[in-house]
PDB file of N, CA, C and O in Angstrom:
ATOM      1  N   MET A 113      -7.159  -3.120  17.130  1.00  0.00           N
ATOM      2  CA  MET A 113      -6.468  -2.637  15.941  1.00  0.00           C
ATOM      3  C   MET A 113      -6.844  -1.172  15.724  1.00  0.00           C
ATOM      4  O   MET A 113      -7.986  -0.791  15.870  1.00  0.00           O
ATOM      5  N   ASN A 114      -5.875  -0.372  15.370  1.00  0.00           N
ATOM      6  CA  ASN A 114      -6.115   1.043  15.131  1.00  0.00           C
ATOM      7  C   ASN A 114      -6.522   1.240  13.676  1.00  0.00           C
ATOM      8  O   ASN A 114      -5.683   1.307  12.776  1.00  0.00           O
ATOM      9  N   THR A 115      -7.820   1.354  13.433  1.00  0.00           N
ATOM     10  CA  THR A 115      -8.313   1.456  12.055  1.00  0.00           C
ATOM     11  C   THR A 115      -7.913   2.766  11.400  1.00  0.00           C
ATOM     12  O   THR A 115      -7.725   2.801  10.187  1.00  0.00           O
ATOM     13  N   LYS A 116      -7.778   3.840  12.173  1.00  0.00           N
ATOM     14  CA  LYS A 116      -7.355   5.124  11.585  1.00  0.00           C
ATOM     15  C   LYS A 116      -5.950   5.003  10.996  1.00  0.00           C
ATOM     16  O   LYS A 116      -5.668   5.547   9.934  1.00  0.00           O
ATOM     17  N   PHE A 117      -5.084   4.294  11.690  1.00  0.00           N
ATOM     18  CA  PHE A 117      -3.728   4.089  11.188  1.00  0.00           C
ATOM     19  C   PHE A 117      -3.766   3.323   9.869  1.00  0.00           C
ATOM     20  O   PHE A 117      -3.093   3.694   8.906  1.00  0.00           O
ATOM     21  N   LEU A 118      -4.559   2.257   9.805  1.00  0.00           N
ATOM     22  CA  LEU A 118      -4.659   1.469   8.576  1.00  0.00           C
ATOM     23  C   LEU A 118      -5.265   2.284   7.443  1.00  0.00           C
ATOM     24  O   LEU A 118      -4.861   2.141   6.287  1.00  0.00           O
ATOM     25  N   GLU A 119      -6.211   3.155   7.766  1.00  0.00           N
ATOM     26  CA  GLU A 119      -6.802   4.017   6.733  1.00  0.00           C
ATOM     27  C   GLU A 119      -5.774   5.003   6.196  1.00  0.00           C
ATOM     28  O   GLU A 119      -5.698   5.225   4.984  1.00  0.00           O
ATOM     29  N   LYS A 120      -4.986   5.595   7.088  1.00  0.00           N
ATOM     30  CA  LYS A 120      -3.933   6.527   6.652  1.00  0.00           C
ATOM     31  C   LYS A 120      -2.886   5.801   5.808  1.00  0.00           C
ATOM     32  O   LYS A 120      -2.417   6.320   4.801  1.00  0.00           O
ATOM     33  N   PHE A 121      -2.520   4.603   6.240  1.00  0.00           N
ATOM     34  CA  PHE A 121      -1.586   3.811   5.449  1.00  0.00           C
ATOM     35  C   PHE A 121      -2.165   3.546   4.062  1.00  0.00           C
ATOM     36  O   PHE A 121      -1.477   3.665   3.057  1.00  0.00           O
ATOM     37  N   GLY A 122      -3.437   3.171   3.999  1.00  0.00           N
ATOM     38  CA  GLY A 122      -4.099   2.893   2.723  1.00  0.00           C
ATOM     39  C   GLY A 122      -4.096   4.093   1.798  1.00  0.00           C
ATOM     40  O   GLY A 122      -3.873   3.957   0.590  1.00  0.00           O
ATOM     41  N   GLN A 123      -4.318   5.271   2.355  1.00  0.00           N
ATOM     42  CA  GLN A 123      -4.277   6.488   1.545  1.00  0.00           C
ATOM     43  C   GLN A 123      -2.876   6.734   0.997  1.00  0.00           C
ATOM     44  O   GLN A 123      -2.712   7.140  -0.155  1.00  0.00           O
ATOM     45  N   SER A 124      -1.888   6.473   1.828  1.00  0.00           N
ATOM     46  CA  SER A 124      -0.499   6.627   1.394  1.00  0.00           C
ATOM     47  C   SER A 124      -0.170   5.636   0.283  1.00  0.00           C
ATOM     48  O   SER A 124       0.429   6.004  -0.741  1.00  0.00           O
ATOM     49  N   LEU A 125      -0.569   4.391   0.468  1.00  0.00           N
ATOM     50  CA  LEU A 125      -0.345   3.366  -0.548  1.00  0.00           C
ATOM     51  C   LEU A 125      -0.982   3.774  -1.871  1.00  0.00           C
ATOM     52  O   LEU A 125      -0.347   3.703  -2.929  1.00  0.00           O
ATOM     53  N   LYS A 126      -2.210   4.226  -1.822  1.00  0.00           N
ATOM     54  CA  LYS A 126      -2.917   4.627  -3.042  1.00  0.00           C
ATOM     55  C   LYS A 126      -2.211   5.798  -3.721  1.00  0.00           C
ATOM     56  O   LYS A 126      -2.058   5.824  -4.943  1.00  0.00           O
ATOM     57  N   LYS A 127      -1.763   6.761  -2.925  1.00  0.00           N
ATOM     58  CA  LYS A 127      -1.052   7.921  -3.478  1.00  0.00           C
ATOM     59  C   LYS A 127       0.170   7.483  -4.278  1.00  0.00           C
ATOM     60  O   LYS A 127       0.360   7.895  -5.425  1.00  0.00           O
ATOM     61  N   TYR A 128       0.990   6.621  -3.681  1.00  0.00           N
ATOM     62  CA  TYR A 128       2.204   6.168  -4.373  1.00  0.00           C
ATOM     63  C   TYR A 128       1.868   5.270  -5.566  1.00  0.00           C
ATOM     64  O   TYR A 128       2.539   5.330  -6.593  1.00  0.00           O
ATOM     65  N   ARG A 129       0.835   4.476  -5.443  1.00  0.00           N
ATOM     66  CA  ARG A 129       0.427   3.623  -6.577  1.00  0.00           C
ATOM     67  C   ARG A 129       0.008   4.491  -7.766  1.00  0.00           C
ATOM     68  O   ARG A 129       0.439   4.255  -8.906  1.00  0.00           O
ATOM     69  N   LEU A 130      -0.778   5.518  -7.494  1.00  0.00           N
ATOM     70  CA  LEU A 130      -1.233   6.391  -8.579  1.00  0.00           C
ATOM     71  C   LEU A 130      -0.079   7.216  -9.157  1.00  0.00           C
ATOM     72  O   LEU A 130      -0.052   7.462 -10.368  1.00  0.00           O
ATOM     73  N   GLU A 131       0.854   7.634  -8.315  1.00  0.00           N
ATOM     74  CA  GLU A 131       2.027   8.368  -8.806  1.00  0.00           C
ATOM     75  C   GLU A 131       2.835   7.525  -9.791  1.00  0.00           C
ATOM     76  O   GLU A 131       3.465   8.065 -10.695  1.00  0.00           O
ATOM     77  N   ASN A 132       2.817   6.213  -9.599  1.00  0.00           N
ATOM     78  CA  ASN A 132       3.515   5.301 -10.502  1.00  0.00           C
ATOM     79  C   ASN A 132       2.659   4.888 -11.696  1.00  0.00           C
ATOM     80  O   ASN A 132       3.103   4.098 -12.527  1.00  0.00           O
ATOM     81  N   HIS A 133       1.430   5.394 -11.737  1.00  0.00           N
ATOM     82  CA  HIS A 133       0.487   5.054 -12.816  1.00  0.00           C
ATOM     83  C   HIS A 133       0.204   3.554 -12.857  1.00  0.00           C
ATOM     84  O   HIS A 133       0.061   2.970 -13.927  1.00  0.00           O
ATOM     85  N   TYR A 134       0.142   2.947 -11.665  1.00  0.00           N
ATOM     86  CA  TYR A 134      -0.157   1.523 -11.550  1.00  0.00           C
ATOM     87  C   TYR A 134      -1.639   1.335 -11.243  1.00  0.00           C
ATOM     88  O   TYR A 134      -2.200   2.076 -10.432  1.00  0.00           O
ATOM     89  N   THR A 135      -2.240   0.340 -11.839  1.00  0.00           N
ATOM     90  CA  THR A 135      -3.569  -0.071 -11.434  1.00  0.00           C
ATOM     91  C   THR A 135      -3.416  -0.973 -10.206  1.00  0.00           C
ATOM     92  O   THR A 135      -2.324  -1.478  -9.929  1.00  0.00           O
ATOM     93  N   GLN A 136      -4.522  -1.196  -9.514  1.00  0.00           N
ATOM     94  CA  GLN A 136      -4.478  -2.139  -8.403  1.00  0.00           C
ATOM     95  C   GLN A 136      -4.074  -3.518  -8.911  1.00  0.00           C
ATOM     96  O   GLN A 136      -3.308  -4.230  -8.254  1.00  0.00           O
ATOM     97  N   GLU A 137      -4.555  -3.859 -10.083  1.00  0.00           N
ATOM     98  CA  GLU A 137      -4.253  -5.170 -10.663  1.00  0.00           C
ATOM     99  C   GLU A 137      -2.760  -5.320 -10.956  1.00  0.00           C
ATOM    100  O   GLU A 137      -2.162  -6.363 -10.693  1.00  0.00           O
ATOM    101  N   PHE A 138      -2.165  -4.260 -11.514  1.00  0.00           N
ATOM    102  CA  PHE A 138      -0.750  -4.319 -11.854  1.00  0.00           C
ATOM    103  C   PHE A 138       0.106  -4.448 -10.598  1.00  0.00           C
ATOM    104  O   PHE A 138       1.023  -5.279 -10.531  1.00  0.00           O
ATOM    105  N   LEU A 139      -0.193  -3.634  -9.589  1.00  0.00           N
ATOM    106  CA  LEU A 139       0.568  -3.707  -8.344  1.00  0.00           C
ATOM    107  C   LEU A 139       0.395  -5.073  -7.692  1.00  0.00           C
ATOM    108  O   LEU A 139       1.370  -5.679  -7.223  1.00  0.00           O
ATOM    109  N   ALA A 140      -0.818  -5.574  -7.685  1.00  0.00           N
ATOM    110  CA  ALA A 140      -1.089  -6.888  -7.092  1.00  0.00           C
ATOM    111  C   ALA A 140      -0.261  -7.970  -7.770  1.00  0.00           C
ATOM    112  O   ALA A 140       0.317  -8.830  -7.099  1.00  0.00           O
ATOM    113  N   GLU A 141      -0.192  -7.920  -9.087  1.00  0.00           N
ATOM    114  CA  GLU A 141       0.588  -8.912  -9.825  1.00  0.00           C
ATOM    115  C   GLU A 141       2.065  -8.820  -9.467  1.00  0.00           C
ATOM    116  O   GLU A 141       2.737  -9.836  -9.275  1.00  0.00           O
ATOM    117  N   LYS A 142       2.577  -7.593  -9.321  1.00  0.00           N
ATOM    118  CA  LYS A 142       3.984  -7.401  -8.998  1.00  0.00           C
ATOM    119  C   LYS A 142       4.354  -7.941  -7.616  1.00  0.00           C
ATOM    120  O   LYS A 142       5.482  -8.373  -7.402  1.00  0.00           O
ATOM    121  N   VAL A 143       3.391  -7.897  -6.669  1.00  0.00           N
ATOM    122  CA  VAL A 143       3.711  -8.312  -5.302  1.00  0.00           C
ATOM    123  C   VAL A 143       3.134  -9.679  -4.946  1.00  0.00           C
ATOM    124  O   VAL A 143       3.357 -10.182  -3.841  1.00  0.00           O
ATOM    125  N   GLY A 144       2.376 -10.279  -5.852  1.00  0.00           N
ATOM    126  CA  GLY A 144       1.908 -11.640  -5.639  1.00  0.00           C
ATOM    127  C   GLY A 144       0.656 -11.799  -4.800  1.00  0.00           C
ATOM    128  O   GLY A 144       0.531 -12.772  -4.058  1.00  0.00           O
ATOM    129  N   VAL A 145      -0.246 -10.816  -4.886  1.00  0.00           N
ATOM    130  CA  VAL A 145      -1.533 -10.919  -4.198  1.00  0.00           C
ATOM    131  C   VAL A 145      -2.646 -10.646  -5.203  1.00  0.00           C
ATOM    132  O   VAL A 145      -2.394 -10.255  -6.340  1.00  0.00           O
ATOM    133  N   HIS A 146      -3.889 -10.831  -4.770  1.00  0.00           N
ATOM    134  CA  HIS A 146      -5.038 -10.552  -5.628  1.00  0.00           C
ATOM    135  C   HIS A 146      -5.336  -9.057  -5.586  1.00  0.00           C
ATOM    136  O   HIS A 146      -5.108  -8.391  -4.573  1.00  0.00           O
ATOM    137  N   ALA A 147      -5.848  -8.527  -6.677  1.00  0.00           N
ATOM    138  CA  ALA A 147      -6.156  -7.095  -6.762  1.00  0.00           C
ATOM    139  C   ALA A 147      -7.138  -6.653  -5.681  1.00  0.00           C
ATOM    140  O   ALA A 147      -7.049  -5.522  -5.189  1.00  0.00           O
ATOM    141  N   THR A 148      -8.062  -7.518  -5.304  1.00  0.00           N
ATOM    142  CA  THR A 148      -9.014  -7.132  -4.254  1.00  0.00           C
ATOM    143  C   THR A 148      -8.299  -6.900  -2.919  1.00  0.00           C
ATOM    144  O   THR A 148      -8.750  -6.079  -2.113  1.00  0.00           O
ATOM    145  N   TYR A 149      -7.182  -7.580  -2.716  1.00  0.00           N
ATOM    146  CA  TYR A 149      -6.418  -7.369  -1.485  1.00  0.00           C
ATOM    147  C   TYR A 149      -5.804  -5.969  -1.470  1.00  0.00           C
ATOM    148  O   TYR A 149      -5.802  -5.305  -0.427  1.00  0.00           O
ATOM    149  N   ILE A 150      -5.305  -5.528  -2.609  1.00  0.00           N
ATOM    150  CA  ILE A 150      -4.761  -4.160  -2.695  1.00  0.00           C
ATOM    151  C   ILE A 150      -5.867  -3.156  -2.392  1.00  0.00           C
ATOM    152  O   ILE A 150      -5.651  -2.191  -1.651  1.00  0.00           O
ATOM    153  N   GLY A 151      -7.037  -3.382  -2.930  1.00  0.00           N
ATOM    154  CA  GLY A 151      -8.165  -2.500  -2.657  1.00  0.00           C
ATOM    155  C   GLY A 151      -8.507  -2.459  -1.178  1.00  0.00           C
ATOM    156  O   GLY A 151      -8.778  -1.391  -0.617  1.00  0.00           O
ATOM    157  N   LYS A 152      -8.469  -3.593  -0.526  1.00  0.00           N
ATOM    158  CA  LYS A 152      -8.739  -3.650   0.916  1.00  0.00           C
ATOM    159  C   LYS A 152      -7.655  -2.918   1.701  1.00  0.00           C
ATOM    160  O   LYS A 152      -7.949  -2.240   2.687  1.00  0.00           O
ATOM    161  N   LEU A 153      -6.416  -3.051   1.279  1.00  0.00           N
ATOM    162  CA  LEU A 153      -5.342  -2.308   1.940  1.00  0.00           C
ATOM    163  C   LEU A 153      -5.569  -0.806   1.804  1.00  0.00           C
ATOM    164  O   LEU A 153      -5.415  -0.057   2.770  1.00  0.00           O
ATOM    165  N   GLU A 154      -5.939  -0.374   0.613  1.00  0.00           N
ATOM    166  CA  GLU A 154      -6.140   1.053   0.369  1.00  0.00           C
ATOM    167  C   GLU A 154      -7.331   1.612   1.155  1.00  0.00           C
ATOM    168  O   GLU A 154      -7.365   2.795   1.456  1.00  0.00           O
ATOM    169  N   ARG A 155      -8.276   0.769   1.488  1.00  0.00           N
ATOM    170  CA  ARG A 155      -9.432   1.201   2.280  1.00  0.00           C
ATOM    171  C   ARG A 155      -9.214   0.997   3.778  1.00  0.00           C
ATOM    172  O   ARG A 155     -10.099   1.303   4.583  1.00  0.00           O
ATOM    173  N   GLY A 156      -8.051   0.488   4.159  1.00  0.00           N
ATOM    174  CA  GLY A 156      -7.744   0.286   5.569  1.00  0.00           C
ATOM    175  C   GLY A 156      -8.453  -0.908   6.175  1.00  0.00           C
ATOM    176  O   GLY A 156      -8.646  -0.973   7.386  1.00  0.00           O
ATOM    177  N   LYS A 157      -8.808  -1.879   5.353  1.00  0.00           N
ATOM    178  CA  LYS A 157      -9.552  -3.047   5.818  1.00  0.00           C
ATOM    179  C   LYS A 157      -8.663  -4.239   6.151  1.00  0.00           C
ATOM    180  O   LYS A 157      -9.118  -5.174   6.790  1.00  0.00           O
ATOM    181  N   ASN A 158      -7.412  -4.235   5.691  1.00  0.00           N
ATOM    182  CA  ASN A 158      -6.500  -5.349   5.958  1.00  0.00           C
ATOM    183  C   ASN A 158      -5.211  -4.826   6.574  1.00  0.00           C
ATOM    184  O   ASN A 158      -4.805  -3.690   6.326  1.00  0.00           O
ATOM    185  N   ASN A 159      -4.570  -5.681   7.334  1.00  0.00           N
ATOM    186  CA  ASN A 159      -3.316  -5.369   8.005  1.00  0.00           C
ATOM    187  C   ASN A 159      -2.220  -6.214   7.345  1.00  0.00           C
ATOM    188  O   ASN A 159      -2.124  -7.407   7.610  1.00  0.00           O
ATOM    189  N   PRO A 160      -1.384  -5.609   6.480  1.00  0.00           N
ATOM    190  CA  PRO A 160      -0.410  -6.393   5.708  1.00  0.00           C
ATOM    191  C   PRO A 160       0.760  -6.883   6.557  1.00  0.00           C
ATOM    192  O   PRO A 160       1.114  -6.287   7.569  1.00  0.00           O
ATOM    193  N   SER A 161       1.375  -7.957   6.097  1.00  0.00           N
ATOM    194  CA  SER A 161       2.582  -8.472   6.750  1.00  0.00           C
ATOM    195  C   SER A 161       3.765  -7.582   6.393  1.00  0.00           C
ATOM    196  O   SER A 161       3.743  -6.836   5.408  1.00  0.00           O
ATOM    197  N   ILE A 162       4.810  -7.684   7.179  1.00  0.00           N
ATOM    198  CA  ILE A 162       6.018  -6.907   6.914  1.00  0.00           C
ATOM    199  C   ILE A 162       6.647  -7.310   5.587  1.00  0.00           C
ATOM    200  O   ILE A 162       7.162  -6.465   4.850  1.00  0.00           O
ATOM    201  N   LEU A 163       6.573  -8.584   5.237  1.00  0.00           N
ATOM    202  CA  LEU A 163       7.114  -9.036   3.956  1.00  0.00           C
ATOM    203  C   LEU A 163       6.345  -8.412   2.798  1.00  0.00           C
ATOM    204  O   LEU A 163       6.944  -7.955   1.816  1.00  0.00           O
ATOM    205  N   LEU A 164       5.027  -8.343   2.898  1.00  0.00           N
ATOM    206  CA  LEU A 164       4.241  -7.716   1.838  1.00  0.00           C
ATOM    207  C   LEU A 164       4.543  -6.224   1.750  1.00  0.00           C
ATOM    208  O   LEU A 164       4.653  -5.675   0.651  1.00  0.00           O
ATOM    209  N   LEU A 165       4.704  -5.566   2.891  1.00  0.00           N
ATOM    210  CA  LEU A 165       5.060  -4.140   2.877  1.00  0.00           C
ATOM    211  C   LEU A 165       6.384  -3.924   2.144  1.00  0.00           C
ATOM    212  O   LEU A 165       6.523  -2.982   1.366  1.00  0.00           O
ATOM    213  N   TYR A 166       7.336  -4.813   2.403  1.00  0.00           N
ATOM    214  CA  TYR A 166       8.631  -4.733   1.720  1.00  0.00           C
ATOM    215  C   TYR A 166       8.452  -4.885   0.208  1.00  0.00           C
ATOM    216  O   TYR A 166       8.992  -4.098  -0.570  1.00  0.00           O
ATOM    217  N   LYS A 167       7.670  -5.875  -0.209  1.00  0.00           N
ATOM    218  CA  LYS A 167       7.431  -6.100  -1.634  1.00  0.00           C
ATOM    219  C   LYS A 167       6.745  -4.901  -2.272  1.00  0.00           C
ATOM    220  O   LYS A 167       7.085  -4.499  -3.400  1.00  0.00           O
ATOM    221  N   ILE A 168       5.781  -4.331  -1.572  1.00  0.00           N
ATOM    222  CA  ILE A 168       5.063  -3.163  -2.099  1.00  0.00           C
ATOM    223  C   ILE A 168       6.020  -1.991  -2.271  1.00  0.00           C
ATOM    224  O   ILE A 168       6.007  -1.314  -3.304  1.00  0.00           O
ATOM    225  N   SER A 169       6.852  -1.742  -1.273  1.00  0.00           N
ATOM    226  CA  SER A 169       7.782  -0.608  -1.374  1.00  0.00           C
ATOM    227  C   SER A 169       8.742  -0.795  -2.548  1.00  0.00           C
ATOM    228  O   SER A 169       9.038   0.168  -3.266  1.00  0.00           O
ATOM    229  N   LYS A 170       9.200  -2.012  -2.766  1.00  0.00           N
ATOM    230  CA  LYS A 170      10.095  -2.272  -3.897  1.00  0.00           C
ATOM    231  C   LYS A 170       9.351  -2.095  -5.225  1.00  0.00           C
ATOM    232  O   LYS A 170       9.896  -1.519  -6.171  1.00  0.00           O
ATOM    233  N   ALA A 171       8.129  -2.566  -5.300  1.00  0.00           N
ATOM    234  CA  ALA A 171       7.338  -2.433  -6.529  1.00  0.00           C
ATOM    235  C   ALA A 171       7.057  -0.964  -6.843  1.00  0.00           C
ATOM    236  O   ALA A 171       7.021  -0.561  -8.010  1.00  0.00           O
ATOM    237  N   LEU A 172       6.866  -0.159  -5.794  1.00  0.00           N
ATOM    238  CA  LEU A 172       6.581   1.268  -5.982  1.00  0.00           C
ATOM    239  C   LEU A 172       7.855   2.105  -6.091  1.00  0.00           C
ATOM    240  O   LEU A 172       7.786   3.316  -6.287  1.00  0.00           O
ATOM    241  N   LYS A 173       9.008   1.465  -5.920  1.00  0.00           N
ATOM    242  CA  LYS A 173      10.321   2.123  -6.025  1.00  0.00           C
ATOM    243  C   LYS A 173      10.480   3.235  -4.988  1.00  0.00           C
ATOM    244  O   LYS A 173      10.923   4.353  -5.308  1.00  0.00           O
ATOM    245  N   ILE A 174      10.072   2.924  -3.760  1.00  0.00           N
ATOM    246  CA  ILE A 174      10.204   3.877  -2.657  1.00  0.00           C
ATOM    247  C   ILE A 174      10.785   3.152  -1.450  1.00  0.00           C
ATOM    248  O   ILE A 174      10.764   1.929  -1.382  1.00  0.00           O
ATOM    249  N   ASP A 175      11.302   3.930  -0.504  1.00  0.00           N
ATOM    250  CA  ASP A 175      11.742   3.355   0.761  1.00  0.00           C
ATOM    251  C   ASP A 175      10.510   2.937   1.556  1.00  0.00           C
ATOM    252  O   ASP A 175       9.472   3.610   1.517  1.00  0.00           O
ATOM    253  N   LEU A 176      10.622   1.863   2.281  1.00  0.00           N
ATOM    254  CA  LEU A 176       9.510   1.368   3.083  1.00  0.00           C
ATOM    255  C   LEU A 176       8.967   2.459   4.006  1.00  0.00           C
ATOM    256  O   LEU A 176       7.755   2.608   4.170  1.00  0.00           O
ATOM    257  N   SER A 177       9.845   3.260   4.563  1.00  0.00           N
ATOM    258  CA  SER A 177       9.423   4.311   5.496  1.00  0.00           C
ATOM    259  C   SER A 177       8.495   5.330   4.849  1.00  0.00           C
ATOM    260  O   SER A 177       7.660   5.933   5.531  1.00  0.00           O
ATOM    261  N   GLU A 178       8.608   5.524   3.546  1.00  0.00           N
ATOM    262  CA  GLU A 178       7.753   6.500   2.865  1.00  0.00           C
ATOM    263  C   GLU A 178       6.280   6.112   2.924  1.00  0.00           C
ATOM    264  O   GLU A 178       5.415   6.986   2.924  1.00  0.00           O
ATOM    265  N   LEU A 179       5.992   4.823   2.976  1.00  0.00           N
ATOM    266  CA  LEU A 179       4.596   4.388   3.078  1.00  0.00           C
ATOM    267  C   LEU A 179       3.977   4.831   4.398  1.00  0.00           C
ATOM    268  O   LEU A 179       2.753   4.917   4.510  1.00  0.00           O
ATOM    269  N   PHE A 180       4.813   5.106   5.387  1.00  0.00           N
ATOM    270  CA  PHE A 180       4.331   5.501   6.709  1.00  0.00           C
ATOM    271  C   PHE A 180       4.584   6.972   7.011  1.00  0.00           C
ATOM    272  O   PHE A 180       4.503   7.403   8.163  1.00  0.00           O
ATOM    273  N   ASN A 181       4.854   7.737   5.996  1.00  0.00           N
ATOM    274  CA  ASN A 181       5.132   9.159   6.160  1.00  0.00           C
ATOM    275  C   ASN A 181       3.820   9.946   6.127  1.00  0.00           C
ATOM    276  O   ASN A 181       3.505  10.623   5.165  1.00  0.00           O
ATOM    277  N   PHE A 182       3.045   9.821   7.213  1.00  0.00           N
ATOM    278  CA  PHE A 182       1.769  10.526   7.315  1.00  0.00           C
ATOM    279  C   PHE A 182       1.493  10.840   8.772  1.00  0.00           C
ATOM    280  O   PHE A 182       2.067  10.251   9.677  1.00  0.00           O
ATOM    281  N   GLU A 183       0.620  11.796   8.992  1.00  0.00           N
ATOM    282  CA  GLU A 183       0.199  12.151  10.338  1.00  0.00           C
ATOM    283  C   GLU A 183      -0.944  11.248  10.748  1.00  0.00           C
ATOM    284  O   GLU A 183      -1.895  11.078  10.006  1.00  0.00           O
ATOM    285  N   GLU A 184      -0.857  10.656  11.919  1.00  0.00           N
ATOM    286  CA  GLU A 184      -1.937   9.779  12.390  1.00  0.00           C
ATOM    287  C   GLU A 184      -3.025  10.573  13.037  1.00  0.00           C
ATOM    288  O   GLU A 184      -2.935  11.502  13.705  1.00  0.00           O
TER     289      GLU A 184
END
């Protein structure tokens, strides 16, 4: 597993979450996971499913591709 990629993704997720003024708890509730899971995603510790990525992008009101708009 490429941990650098997951870390970059986590930073992107956190950026968009904060831009929406969402707490980890609020985002977690919107997508149906525990807040600690969001924290793990933001730290690059978990590899989310495509369905969860879709739910996150909808909750953040962004295109799914925007979550991956970073340099690896």
